[in-house]
Amino acid sequence: MKLAKILIILFAVIALLGGIFASHFYTQKTSLESAKTATIFSPPQEISKFSLVDSQGRPFNNNTFWGHWTFIFFGFTTCAQICPTTMNDLNQMYQSLLKNQQNPMPQVVLISIDPATDTLEKLGNYVQSFNPHFQGATGDKSEIDKLTSHLGILYQKTKDKKTGLETIDHSGAILLVDPSGKLAAIFSAPHDPVAMAKDFQVIVSNSG
């Protein structure tokens, strides 16, 4: 009888533990699947080493990501359409996160793909015109090209058909880097700021 009772208790404990594990797995899977606009990398992807400078003159490299969630967008300050629209979307997303009392709040960085024109001062003024917490970064074209190539971000110089002036065609994707410096997700254009904020919270809540 004692052995039978012990076996019954043992099976009950195993079943309970199995139920807890299954519940956790199902909840995690369901939460990740609830992301609406993000393409999530599982596991997150390594980012090759790079070296840029932020709009305050400080080094901006892989170490800058450590300890923070970071949204990255590649653009330039004289961009006519994609950049101001995307930066405004990022600001709306940021405001939505503040409203929802998100903690931690992410870094938001615009990396300029036009280093010949975008001085650090010009870049800093541009990003902070959308949000005082936003940052800018740029550097040698070779470093920018290395980073964009690794991340699959396309851009090329072209001439505007209407004005004949030189411009840059580029991707409208927004990248999310996790606090260990790895690529966690990509948000493709067009962007929905509220949905992005919700997806970010889903990703953060399932990251640990």
Tab-separated table of C-alpha atoms in Angstrom:
chain	number	residue	atom	x	y	z
A	1	MET	CA	0.000	0.000	0.000
A	2	LYS	CA	2.818	2.394	0.879
A	3	LEU	CA	4.515	1.743	-2.462
A	4	ALA	CA	1.224	2.343	-4.300
A	5	LYS	CA	0.694	5.650	-2.499
A	6	ILE	CA	4.266	6.718	-3.243
A	7	LEU	CA	3.778	5.920	-6.948
A	8	ILE	CA	0.477	7.831	-7.058
A	9	ILE	CA	2.119	10.875	-5.454
A	10	LEU	CA	5.108	10.606	-7.798
A	11	PHE	CA	2.896	10.458	-10.895
A	12	ALA	CA	0.875	13.407	-9.605
A	13	VAL	CA	4.034	15.490	-9.144
A	14	ILE	CA	5.286	14.556	-12.634
A	15	ALA	CA	1.923	15.462	-14.131
A	16	LEU	CA	1.903	18.781	-12.274
A	17	LEU	CA	5.412	19.647	-13.432
A	18	GLY	CA	4.546	18.601	-16.965
A	19	GLY	CA	1.469	20.799	-16.881
A	20	ILE	CA	3.477	23.772	-15.664
A	21	PHE	CA	6.089	23.262	-18.418
A	22	ALA	CA	3.433	22.848	-21.098
A	23	SER	CA	1.596	25.901	-19.855
A	24	HIS	CA	4.783	27.994	-19.957
A	25	PHE	CA	5.713	26.753	-23.442
A	26	TYR	CA	2.225	27.357	-24.814
A	27	THR	CA	2.034	30.824	-23.282
A	28	GLN	CA	5.451	31.771	-24.693
A	29	LYS	CA	4.633	30.435	-28.136
A	30	THR	CA	1.249	32.145	-28.184
A	31	SER	CA	2.752	35.438	-27.026
A	32	LEU	CA	5.386	35.422	-29.759
A	33	GLU	CA	2.796	34.517	-32.374
A	34	SER	CA	0.745	37.514	-31.244
A	35	ALA	CA	3.372	39.847	-32.740
A	36	LYS	CA	1.664	41.541	-35.694
A	37	THR	CA	4.299	43.512	-37.573
A	38	ALA	CA	7.675	42.104	-36.502
A	39	THR	CA	9.726	39.358	-38.111
A	40	ILE	CA	11.333	37.787	-35.038
A	41	PHE	CA	14.674	35.965	-35.107
A	42	SER	CA	14.827	32.938	-32.877
A	43	PRO	CA	17.561	32.789	-31.790
A	44	PRO	CA	18.651	36.426	-32.271
A	45	GLN	CA	21.388	36.934	-34.859
A	46	GLU	CA	24.967	38.091	-34.276
A	47	ILE	CA	25.914	41.525	-35.666
A	48	SER	CA	29.381	41.844	-37.190
A	49	LYS	CA	31.801	44.293	-35.593
A	50	PHE	CA	31.505	47.904	-36.717
A	51	SER	CA	32.792	51.297	-35.615
A	52	LEU	CA	30.843	54.547	-36.043
A	53	VAL	CA	30.416	57.809	-34.113
A	54	ASP	CA	27.204	59.075	-32.534
A	55	SER	CA	25.865	62.606	-32.971
A	56	GLN	CA	27.565	63.689	-29.730
A	57	GLY	CA	30.974	62.540	-30.944
A	58	ARG	CA	31.123	59.361	-28.869
A	59	PRO	CA	32.040	55.905	-30.228
A	60	PHE	CA	29.026	54.011	-31.576
A	61	ASN	CA	29.759	50.311	-31.974
A	62	ASN	CA	28.582	46.884	-30.876
A	63	ASN	CA	29.227	47.785	-27.233
A	64	THR	CA	26.693	50.636	-27.473
A	65	PHE	CA	23.893	48.071	-27.672
A	66	TRP	CA	24.790	46.261	-24.461
A	67	GLY	CA	22.215	46.640	-21.710
A	68	HIS	CA	19.657	48.367	-23.942
A	69	TRP	CA	16.970	47.477	-26.444
A	70	THR	CA	17.718	49.533	-29.554
A	71	PHE	CA	15.661	50.437	-32.611
A	72	ILE	CA	17.814	51.285	-35.654
A	73	PHE	CA	16.789	53.000	-38.866
A	74	PHE	CA	19.128	53.785	-41.769
A	75	GLY	CA	18.437	57.081	-43.546
A	76	PHE	CA	19.708	60.648	-44.048
A	77	THR	CA	18.689	64.129	-43.027
A	78	THR	CA	17.721	65.483	-46.462
A	79	CYS	CA	15.514	62.506	-47.272
A	80	ALA	CA	12.200	63.828	-48.584
A	81	GLN	CA	9.678	61.122	-47.709
A	82	ILE	CA	10.748	57.808	-46.154
A	83	CYS	CA	12.912	59.249	-43.367
A	84	PRO	CA	10.625	61.924	-41.910
A	85	THR	CA	7.680	59.517	-42.091
A	86	THR	CA	9.615	56.721	-40.383
A	87	MET	CA	11.108	58.997	-37.740
A	88	ASN	CA	7.626	60.286	-36.954
A	89	ASP	CA	6.405	56.680	-36.695
A	90	LEU	CA	9.247	55.899	-34.299
A	91	ASN	CA	8.308	58.898	-32.163
A	92	GLN	CA	4.657	57.810	-32.060
A	93	MET	CA	5.775	54.305	-31.068
A	94	TYR	CA	7.996	55.786	-28.343
A	95	GLN	CA	5.113	57.901	-27.006
A	96	SER	CA	2.871	54.820	-26.983
A	97	LEU	CA	5.456	52.938	-24.908
A	98	LEU	CA	5.694	55.845	-22.467
A	99	LYS	CA	1.916	55.911	-22.148
A	100	ASN	CA	1.939	52.187	-21.371
A	101	GLN	CA	4.720	52.747	-18.794
A	102	GLN	CA	7.111	50.435	-20.640
A	103	ASN	CA	10.258	49.622	-18.682
A	104	PRO	CA	12.908	49.460	-19.992
A	105	MET	CA	12.451	52.060	-22.714
A	106	PRO	CA	14.428	51.448	-25.918
A	107	GLN	CA	17.136	53.509	-27.552
A	108	VAL	CA	16.180	54.853	-30.989
A	109	VAL	CA	19.012	55.543	-33.435
A	110	LEU	CA	19.113	56.905	-36.979
A	111	ILE	CA	22.302	55.800	-38.757
A	112	SER	CA	23.055	58.172	-41.615
A	113	ILE	CA	23.938	56.598	-44.958
A	114	ASP	CA	25.065	60.006	-46.238
A	115	PRO	CA	28.192	60.744	-44.164
A	116	ALA	CA	29.539	63.196	-46.757
A	117	THR	CA	26.616	65.554	-46.078
A	118	ASP	CA	25.351	64.684	-42.608
A	119	THR	CA	27.682	66.280	-40.079
A	120	LEU	CA	27.291	65.161	-36.482
A	121	GLU	CA	25.671	68.475	-35.554
A	122	LYS	CA	23.231	68.327	-38.446
A	123	LEU	CA	22.371	64.716	-37.654
A	124	GLY	CA	21.879	65.454	-33.954
A	125	ASN	CA	19.578	68.392	-34.644
A	126	TYR	CA	17.588	66.304	-37.102
A	127	VAL	CA	16.891	63.316	-34.851
A	128	GLN	CA	16.106	65.467	-31.821
A	129	SER	CA	13.581	67.462	-33.827
A	130	PHE	CA	11.482	64.278	-33.699
A	131	ASN	CA	12.273	63.309	-30.108
A	132	PRO	CA	14.887	64.657	-27.644
A	133	HIS	CA	15.754	61.085	-26.620
A	134	PHE	CA	16.617	59.964	-30.169
A	135	GLN	CA	20.238	59.550	-31.249
A	136	GLY	CA	22.093	59.790	-34.536
A	137	ALA	CA	25.193	57.948	-35.724
A	138	THR	CA	27.380	57.904	-38.819
A	139	GLY	CA	30.984	57.302	-39.851
A	140	ASP	CA	33.206	56.193	-42.679
A	141	LYS	CA	31.298	54.965	-45.706
A	142	SER	CA	33.251	51.702	-45.610
A	143	GLU	CA	31.984	51.009	-42.072
A	144	ILE	CA	28.416	51.929	-43.005
A	145	ASP	CA	28.555	49.707	-46.094
A	146	LYS	CA	29.919	46.814	-44.048
A	147	LEU	CA	27.113	47.135	-41.508
A	148	THR	CA	24.295	47.617	-44.038
A	149	SER	CA	25.543	44.685	-46.106
A	150	HIS	CA	25.629	42.428	-43.057
A	151	LEU	CA	22.117	43.467	-42.003
A	152	GLY	CA	20.621	43.259	-45.500
A	153	ILE	CA	19.875	46.985	-45.750
A	154	LEU	CA	19.970	48.213	-49.360
A	155	TYR	CA	20.691	51.765	-50.510
A	156	GLN	CA	22.060	53.489	-53.594
A	157	LYS	CA	22.494	57.018	-54.902
A	158	THR	CA	20.123	58.034	-57.704
A	159	LYS	CA	18.788	61.201	-59.327
A	160	ASP	CA	15.353	62.531	-58.501
A	161	LYS	CA	13.307	62.344	-61.706
A	162	LYS	CA	11.471	65.588	-60.959
A	163	THR	CA	14.324	67.788	-59.745
A	164	GLY	CA	17.329	66.086	-61.281
A	165	LEU	CA	19.072	66.363	-57.925
A	166	GLU	CA	21.011	63.498	-56.410
A	167	THR	CA	19.224	61.525	-53.705
A	168	ILE	CA	19.493	58.118	-52.037
A	169	ASP	CA	17.018	55.280	-52.439
A	170	HIS	CA	17.014	53.070	-49.365
A	171	SER	CA	15.189	50.490	-47.306
A	172	GLY	CA	12.465	51.610	-44.912
A	173	ALA	CA	13.014	48.692	-42.519
A	174	ILE	CA	13.465	49.265	-38.791
A	175	LEU	CA	15.707	46.849	-36.893
A	176	LEU	CA	15.488	45.861	-33.233
A	177	VAL	CA	18.677	44.891	-31.402
A	178	ASP	CA	18.490	43.168	-28.023
A	179	PRO	CA	20.545	44.088	-24.900
A	180	SER	CA	23.208	41.502	-25.786
A	181	GLY	CA	23.840	43.264	-29.100
A	182	LYS	CA	22.079	40.736	-31.329
A	183	LEU	CA	19.482	41.354	-34.027
A	184	ALA	CA	16.140	40.370	-32.496
A	185	ALA	CA	13.560	41.505	-35.074
A	186	ILE	CA	12.868	43.473	-38.230
A	187	PHE	CA	9.861	45.731	-38.802
A	188	SER	CA	9.131	46.174	-42.509
A	189	ALA	CA	7.447	49.261	-43.984
A	190	PRO	CA	4.786	50.550	-43.897
A	191	HIS	CA	4.885	50.919	-40.133
A	192	ASP	CA	2.082	50.968	-37.594
A	193	PRO	CA	3.471	52.754	-34.489
A	194	VAL	CA	0.932	51.308	-32.041
A	195	ALA	CA	1.400	47.772	-33.377
A	196	MET	CA	5.180	48.200	-33.228
A	197	ALA	CA	4.945	49.238	-29.584
A	198	LYS	CA	2.842	46.178	-28.769
A	199	ASP	CA	5.197	43.873	-30.673
A	200	PHE	CA	8.164	45.344	-28.823
A	201	GLN	CA	6.499	44.599	-25.498
A	202	VAL	CA	5.762	41.032	-26.639
A	203	ILE	CA	9.397	40.514	-27.629
A	204	VAL	CA	10.746	42.003	-24.394
A	205	SER	CA	8.385	39.977	-22.216
A	206	ASN	CA	9.519	36.751	-23.912
A	207	SER	CA	13.215	37.547	-23.966
A	208	GLY	CA	14.168	36.358	-20.527
